[in-house]
């Protein structure tokens, strides 16, 4: 019997495509302009918000702009100051759906930047601040859903934040207009709906724990949220992320005698990966591993949204086979010493 919390999670997963389709890209223009004229951009996020943060950082770097993901611990250590010192157009982008205590600490570090941009849910009680004496500028991007509390595993907010990250990066680094980017998002939403409707059979993530095989300069960044979603779903296994070529240089040997589900997220227009995929299939014939080839009909980086929908489908299938109360999890309430840190020491 499906637990009521699993049924709620399924409704949240199926709500994502329509929320992506309904994003108002035009509202991102002021922030996109601010990023466009930045010399240095630091992007941060923690937990499931780290995925969209890494996604944005990977898309923003250019010949006249340095963009980098920096973990919250890096802000705590002051590692960002080497990037911002003496620069008059530095930006900090903070992703946090519910403005966690750690993310509040990141906003404190925003004093070292000329502008801080917070990407958060609609119910976070914070207001934009124009620049004034002693205060830096704060801009806020709000995205749905209204609330997603109760579970460690969040699916809706991080997915929509990823769509915001892709739209914002495209608006900041290309000549595409909001209407064109909106069309990209509609295609993504359509592909996500089709992916959620596909049945998944013969996959058991307990018997065959998952790992991701990625490729390209941004493969690990595009797949970060995919991995994190399964980490929070499984409670007992952190999926590895390996470059598909590097897989033959240690990981393959280390799991040779095991039984794993190897997930290959790829974009359909990446012809080079097809050769690698064929060789990978040949190599895996010697093992008990199964390959889950997730070929998106979308180009990179938009394909990551369809890949995320595939992971959501995998999560739902796993929880149907192994139902549990998602309102409780190992270590619940025991993470306060680090999770509750909200001010720079």
Short mmCIF file of C-alpha atoms in Angstrom, two decimals:
data_model
loop_
_atom_site.label_atom_id
_atom_site.label_comp_id
_atom_site.label_asym_id
_atom_site.label_seq_id
_atom_site.Cartn_x
_atom_site.Cartn_y
_atom_site.Cartn_z
CA UNK A 1 0.00 0.00 0.00
CA UNK A 2 1.35 3.44 -0.96
CA UNK A 3 2.05 5.70 2.01
CA UNK A 4 0.18 9.02 1.87
CA UNK A 5 3.51 10.89 1.90
CA UNK A 6 4.58 9.01 -1.25
CA UNK A 7 1.30 9.97 -2.94
CA UNK A 8 1.98 13.62 -2.05
CA UNK A 9 5.50 13.39 -3.47
CA UNK A 10 4.08 11.98 -6.71
CA UNK A 11 1.71 14.94 -7.01
CA UNK A 12 4.66 17.27 -6.50
CA UNK A 13 6.65 15.51 -9.24
CA UNK A 14 3.78 15.70 -11.72
CA UNK A 15 3.30 19.42 -10.94
CA UNK A 16 6.80 20.38 -12.08
CA UNK A 17 6.32 20.58 -15.88
CA UNK A 18 3.42 23.02 -15.67
CA UNK A 19 5.38 25.22 -13.24
CA UNK A 20 8.32 25.25 -15.66
CA UNK A 21 6.00 26.06 -18.55
CA UNK A 22 4.50 28.98 -16.62
CA UNK A 23 7.73 30.76 -15.66
CA UNK A 24 7.70 34.46 -16.56
CA UNK A 25 11.12 34.97 -18.15
CA UNK A 26 10.49 38.68 -18.68
CA UNK A 27 10.63 39.20 -14.90
CA UNK A 28 14.25 37.99 -14.95
CA UNK A 29 15.43 40.90 -17.12
CA UNK A 30 16.65 43.23 -14.34
CA UNK A 31 18.76 40.50 -12.75
CA UNK A 32 20.02 39.32 -16.15
CA UNK A 33 21.20 42.85 -16.92
CA UNK A 34 22.97 43.01 -13.56
CA UNK A 35 24.77 39.73 -14.30
CA UNK A 36 25.54 40.75 -17.87
CA UNK A 37 27.64 43.69 -16.68
CA UNK A 38 29.33 41.87 -13.81
CA UNK A 39 33.06 41.28 -13.76
CA UNK A 40 32.91 38.61 -11.05
CA UNK A 41 30.04 36.31 -10.09
CA UNK A 42 30.01 33.89 -7.18
CA UNK A 43 27.08 31.47 -6.99
CA UNK A 44 26.22 29.45 -3.91
CA UNK A 45 23.58 27.09 -2.60
CA UNK A 46 23.39 24.13 -0.25
CA UNK A 47 21.44 20.88 -0.13
CA UNK A 48 19.13 20.51 -3.13
CA UNK A 49 19.73 24.20 -3.94
CA UNK A 50 23.35 23.43 -4.78
CA UNK A 51 22.27 21.80 -8.05
CA UNK A 52 20.67 24.90 -9.63
CA UNK A 53 23.48 27.05 -8.21
CA UNK A 54 26.13 24.93 -9.92
CA UNK A 55 24.04 24.91 -13.08
CA UNK A 56 23.94 28.72 -13.22
CA UNK A 57 27.65 29.11 -12.46
CA UNK A 58 28.58 26.66 -15.22
CA UNK A 59 26.68 28.72 -17.81
CA UNK A 60 27.75 32.27 -16.88
CA UNK A 61 31.52 32.37 -17.41
CA UNK A 62 32.71 34.29 -20.45
CA UNK A 63 35.71 36.18 -21.83
CA UNK A 64 34.95 39.27 -19.73
CA UNK A 65 33.21 37.61 -16.81
CA UNK A 66 34.47 35.23 -14.15
CA UNK A 67 31.73 33.03 -12.69
CA UNK A 68 32.31 30.34 -10.11
CA UNK A 69 30.34 28.15 -7.75
CA UNK A 70 31.55 28.61 -4.18
CA UNK A 71 30.26 26.40 -1.36
CA UNK A 72 28.85 28.13 1.69
CA UNK A 73 31.86 26.93 3.68
CA UNK A 74 34.00 28.86 1.17
CA UNK A 75 32.12 32.06 2.01
CA UNK A 76 32.64 31.26 5.68
CA UNK A 77 36.38 30.90 5.04
CA UNK A 78 36.48 34.16 3.07
CA UNK A 79 37.67 32.45 -0.12
CA UNK A 80 35.53 34.80 -2.23
CA UNK A 81 37.48 37.90 -1.23
CA UNK A 82 40.30 37.14 -3.65
CA UNK A 83 37.70 37.36 -6.43
CA UNK A 84 35.90 40.50 -5.23
CA UNK A 85 38.71 42.68 -3.88
CA UNK A 86 39.05 45.87 -5.91
CA UNK A 87 36.22 44.93 -8.26
CA UNK A 88 33.25 47.29 -8.59
CA UNK A 89 30.88 44.91 -10.36
CA UNK A 90 30.89 41.80 -8.18
CA UNK A 91 27.75 39.72 -7.77
CA UNK A 92 26.74 37.02 -5.29
CA UNK A 93 23.86 34.72 -6.27
CA UNK A 94 22.33 32.68 -3.44
CA UNK A 95 19.92 29.82 -4.18
CA UNK A 96 17.78 28.80 -1.20
CA UNK A 97 14.17 27.73 -1.58
CA UNK A 98 13.17 28.42 2.03
CA UNK A 99 16.14 30.59 3.09
CA UNK A 100 17.75 28.02 5.38
CA UNK A 101 19.86 29.20 8.34
CA UNK A 102 23.06 28.54 6.36
CA UNK A 103 21.74 30.61 3.45
CA UNK A 104 21.12 33.52 5.82
CA UNK A 105 24.81 33.33 6.59
CA UNK A 106 25.51 33.63 2.86
CA UNK A 107 23.48 36.86 2.72
CA UNK A 108 25.75 38.22 5.45
CA UNK A 109 28.73 37.54 3.21
CA UNK A 110 26.93 39.56 0.54
CA UNK A 111 28.36 42.69 2.15
CA UNK A 112 31.56 41.91 0.23
CA UNK A 113 29.73 42.15 -3.13
CA UNK A 114 28.22 45.15 -4.89
CA UNK A 115 25.00 43.20 -5.52
CA UNK A 116 23.49 40.10 -3.93
CA UNK A 117 20.78 38.14 -5.75
CA UNK A 118 18.58 35.73 -3.79
CA UNK A 119 16.69 33.02 -5.69
CA UNK A 120 14.03 31.65 -3.34
CA UNK A 121 10.44 30.50 -2.88
CA UNK A 122 7.50 32.93 -2.87
CA UNK A 123 6.91 32.66 0.88
CA UNK A 124 10.38 33.75 2.07
CA UNK A 125 9.93 36.92 4.19
CA UNK A 126 12.57 39.17 2.66
CA UNK A 127 12.39 42.36 0.60
CA UNK A 128 14.64 43.81 -2.06
CA UNK A 129 16.95 46.61 -0.94
CA UNK A 130 18.30 49.34 -3.21
CA UNK A 131 21.94 50.34 -2.70
CA UNK A 132 22.46 52.83 0.12
CA UNK A 133 25.24 54.00 2.40
CA UNK A 134 26.65 51.02 4.28
CA UNK A 135 24.31 48.56 2.53
CA UNK A 136 24.81 46.67 -0.70
CA UNK A 137 22.02 46.04 -3.19
CA UNK A 138 19.76 43.00 -2.72
CA UNK A 139 17.66 41.67 -5.61
CA UNK A 140 15.17 38.81 -5.18
CA UNK A 141 13.89 36.26 -7.70
CA UNK A 142 10.93 34.26 -6.41
CA UNK A 143 9.77 31.02 -7.94
CA UNK A 144 7.09 28.42 -7.11
CA UNK A 145 5.98 26.39 -5.26
CA UNK A 146 4.37 28.21 -2.37
CA UNK A 147 5.57 25.60 0.13
CA UNK A 148 7.27 22.22 0.04
CA UNK A 149 7.92 21.50 3.69
CA UNK A 150 7.67 18.22 5.57
CA UNK A 151 10.10 16.01 3.65
CA UNK A 152 13.88 15.87 3.43
CA UNK A 153 13.39 15.12 -0.27
CA UNK A 154 12.29 18.16 -2.26
CA UNK A 155 11.48 17.78 -5.94
CA UNK A 156 9.42 20.78 -7.05
CA UNK A 157 11.41 23.79 -5.84
CA UNK A 158 14.87 22.58 -6.97
CA UNK A 159 13.52 21.62 -10.40
CA UNK A 160 11.87 25.01 -10.94
CA UNK A 161 15.00 26.76 -9.62
CA UNK A 162 17.00 24.82 -12.24
CA UNK A 163 14.69 26.14 -14.95
CA UNK A 164 15.18 29.66 -13.56
CA UNK A 165 18.96 29.14 -13.63
CA UNK A 166 18.91 28.06 -17.28
CA UNK A 167 16.63 30.91 -18.33
CA UNK A 168 18.64 33.49 -16.39
CA UNK A 169 21.94 32.28 -17.83
CA UNK A 170 20.58 32.31 -21.38
CA UNK A 171 19.13 35.79 -20.95
CA UNK A 172 22.45 37.03 -19.52
CA UNK A 173 24.83 35.52 -22.07
CA UNK A 174 22.96 35.43 -25.40
CA UNK A 175 20.87 37.69 -27.62
CA UNK A 176 17.77 35.55 -27.09
CA UNK A 177 14.67 37.41 -25.96
CA UNK A 178 12.42 36.35 -23.09
CA UNK A 179 9.78 35.04 -25.50
CA UNK A 180 12.33 32.78 -27.21
CA UNK A 181 13.56 31.45 -23.86
CA UNK A 182 9.96 30.91 -22.84
CA UNK A 183 9.56 28.67 -25.90
CA UNK A 184 12.60 26.66 -24.78
CA UNK A 185 10.97 26.18 -21.39
CA UNK A 186 7.71 25.03 -22.98
CA UNK A 187 9.61 22.41 -24.98
CA UNK A 188 11.34 21.34 -21.77
CA UNK A 189 8.00 21.04 -19.98
CA UNK A 190 6.57 18.94 -22.81
CA UNK A 191 9.60 16.63 -22.73
CA UNK A 192 9.36 16.36 -18.94
CA UNK A 193 5.70 15.34 -19.14
CA UNK A 194 6.48 12.66 -21.70
CA UNK A 195 9.35 11.39 -19.56
CA UNK A 196 7.18 11.21 -16.43
CA UNK A 197 4.63 9.17 -18.38
CA UNK A 198 7.10 6.49 -19.45
CA UNK A 199 6.98 3.28 -17.40
CA UNK A 200 10.18 2.18 -15.66
CA UNK A 201 10.58 -1.56 -15.27
CA UNK A 202 13.19 -3.95 -13.92
CA UNK A 203 15.03 -1.30 -11.92
CA UNK A 204 15.58 -1.85 -8.20
CA UNK A 205 17.82 0.78 -6.63
CA UNK A 206 18.31 -1.27 -3.46
CA UNK A 207 19.45 -4.40 -5.28
CA UNK A 208 21.38 -2.33 -7.85
CA UNK A 209 22.47 1.00 -6.29
CA UNK A 210 22.71 3.84 -8.84
CA UNK A 211 25.67 5.79 -10.18
CA UNK A 212 25.84 8.43 -12.93
CA UNK A 213 28.10 8.42 -15.98
CA UNK A 214 28.51 11.94 -17.37
CA UNK A 215 30.52 13.67 -20.08
CA UNK A 216 31.65 17.08 -21.22
CA UNK A 217 32.95 20.16 -19.46
CA UNK A 218 29.73 20.65 -17.51
CA UNK A 219 28.59 17.03 -17.10
CA UNK A 220 29.09 16.88 -13.34
CA UNK A 221 27.44 20.28 -12.84
CA UNK A 222 24.40 19.38 -14.95
CA UNK A 223 24.00 16.12 -13.00
CA UNK A 224 24.48 17.43 -9.46
CA UNK A 225 20.76 17.74 -8.68
CA UNK A 226 20.09 14.34 -10.27
CA UNK A 227 22.51 12.76 -7.83
CA UNK A 228 21.23 14.76 -4.85
CA UNK A 229 17.62 13.79 -5.54
CA UNK A 230 18.49 10.09 -5.42
CA UNK A 231 20.68 10.61 -2.36
CA UNK A 232 17.74 12.08 -0.42
CA UNK A 233 15.35 9.47 -1.78
CA UNK A 234 17.42 6.39 -0.94
CA UNK A 235 18.55 7.42 2.57
CA UNK A 236 21.33 4.83 2.41
CA UNK A 237 23.38 5.41 -0.73
CA UNK A 238 25.13 8.41 -2.27
CA UNK A 239 25.28 7.84 -6.05
CA UNK A 240 28.72 8.35 -7.52
CA UNK A 241 29.20 10.63 -10.54
CA UNK A 242 31.92 9.47 -12.94
CA UNK A 243 33.05 10.82 -16.30
CA UNK A 244 32.21 8.15 -18.85
CA UNK A 245 35.83 7.85 -20.06
CA UNK A 246 37.29 8.04 -16.56
CA UNK A 247 34.96 5.17 -15.64
CA UNK A 248 37.46 2.77 -17.24
CA UNK A 249 40.31 4.10 -15.09
CA UNK A 250 39.31 2.85 -11.62
CA UNK A 251 35.55 3.00 -11.03
CA UNK A 252 34.81 0.10 -13.42
CA UNK A 253 37.37 -2.05 -11.68
CA UNK A 254 36.16 -1.11 -8.19
CA UNK A 255 32.56 -2.20 -8.91
CA UNK A 256 33.33 -5.02 -11.36
CA UNK A 257 32.04 -7.80 -9.10
CA UNK A 258 29.00 -5.83 -7.96
CA UNK A 259 25.60 -5.08 -9.43
CA UNK A 260 24.83 -1.42 -10.13
CA UNK A 261 22.38 0.73 -12.08
CA UNK A 262 24.53 3.00 -14.26
CA UNK A 263 22.58 6.05 -15.43
CA UNK A 264 23.82 7.82 -18.58
CA UNK A 265 22.07 11.21 -19.03
CA UNK A 266 22.80 12.51 -22.53
CA UNK A 267 21.51 14.96 -25.08
CA UNK A 268 20.29 13.49 -28.35
CA UNK A 269 22.30 15.95 -30.46
CA UNK A 270 25.67 14.99 -28.91
CA UNK A 271 26.92 12.68 -31.65
CA UNK A 272 30.31 12.03 -30.03
CA UNK A 273 28.75 10.37 -26.99
CA UNK A 274 27.08 7.76 -29.22
CA UNK A 275 30.45 6.13 -29.94
CA UNK A 276 31.32 6.14 -26.26
CA UNK A 277 27.92 4.67 -25.40
CA UNK A 278 28.47 1.76 -27.79
CA UNK A 279 31.85 0.98 -26.27
CA UNK A 280 30.38 1.28 -22.78
CA UNK A 281 27.70 -1.27 -23.66
CA UNK A 282 30.40 -3.67 -24.89
CA UNK A 283 32.36 -3.25 -21.67
CA UNK A 284 29.33 -3.82 -19.44
CA UNK A 285 28.53 -7.16 -21.10
CA UNK A 286 31.25 -8.62 -18.87
CA UNK A 287 29.41 -7.50 -15.71
CA UNK A 288 26.10 -7.74 -13.84
CA UNK A 289 25.51 -3.99 -14.12
CA UNK A 290 22.52 -2.52 -15.96
CA UNK A 291 22.72 0.62 -18.10
CA UNK A 292 19.89 3.17 -17.96
CA UNK A 293 20.40 5.23 -21.11
CA UNK A 294 18.49 8.51 -20.65
CA UNK A 295 18.66 10.14 -24.07
CA UNK A 296 16.95 13.52 -24.09
CA UNK A 297 15.30 14.99 -27.15
CA UNK A 298 16.56 18.40 -25.96
CA UNK A 299 20.03 19.92 -26.53
CA UNK A 300 22.38 20.70 -23.69
CA UNK A 301 21.93 22.40 -21.24
CA UNK A 302 18.10 22.23 -21.52
CA UNK A 303 18.32 18.44 -21.53
CA UNK A 304 19.07 18.49 -17.80
CA UNK A 305 15.39 19.27 -17.11
CA UNK A 306 14.25 16.16 -18.96
CA UNK A 307 16.95 14.15 -17.17
CA UNK A 308 15.59 15.46 -13.88
CA UNK A 309 12.10 14.30 -14.84
CA UNK A 310 13.57 10.85 -15.56
CA UNK A 311 15.06 10.81 -12.06
CA UNK A 312 11.69 11.88 -10.62
CA UNK A 313 10.09 8.94 -12.44
CA UNK A 314 12.78 6.67 -11.01
CA UNK A 315 12.14 8.04 -7.51
CA UNK A 316 8.40 7.41 -7.81
CA UNK A 317 8.93 3.86 -9.04
CA UNK A 318 11.39 3.17 -6.21
CA UNK A 319 8.97 4.44 -3.58
CA UNK A 320 6.12 2.38 -5.03
CA UNK A 321 8.27 -0.73 -4.63
CA UNK A 322 9.67 0.32 -1.25
CA UNK A 323 7.06 2.66 0.33
CA UNK A 324 7.91 4.51 3.53
CA UNK A 325 6.98 7.60 5.51
CA UNK A 326 8.85 10.46 3.83
CA UNK A 327 8.11 12.68 6.82
CA UNK A 328 10.80 10.92 8.82
CA UNK A 329 14.38 10.08 7.90
CA UNK A 330 17.64 8.95 9.54
CA UNK A 331 19.22 11.65 11.68
CA UNK A 332 16.12 13.86 11.70
CA UNK A 333 16.62 16.60 14.28
CA UNK A 334 20.26 15.67 14.91
CA UNK A 335 21.86 18.05 12.40
CA UNK A 336 21.34 21.27 14.37
CA UNK A 337 24.97 22.15 15.20
CA UNK A 338 25.77 22.68 11.49
CA UNK A 339 22.32 23.07 9.88
CA UNK A 340 21.29 25.76 12.35
CA UNK A 341 24.34 27.96 11.79
CA UNK A 342 22.94 31.27 10.53
CA UNK A 343 25.61 33.86 11.29
CA UNK A 344 29.25 34.17 10.35
CA UNK A 345 31.38 33.37 13.42
#
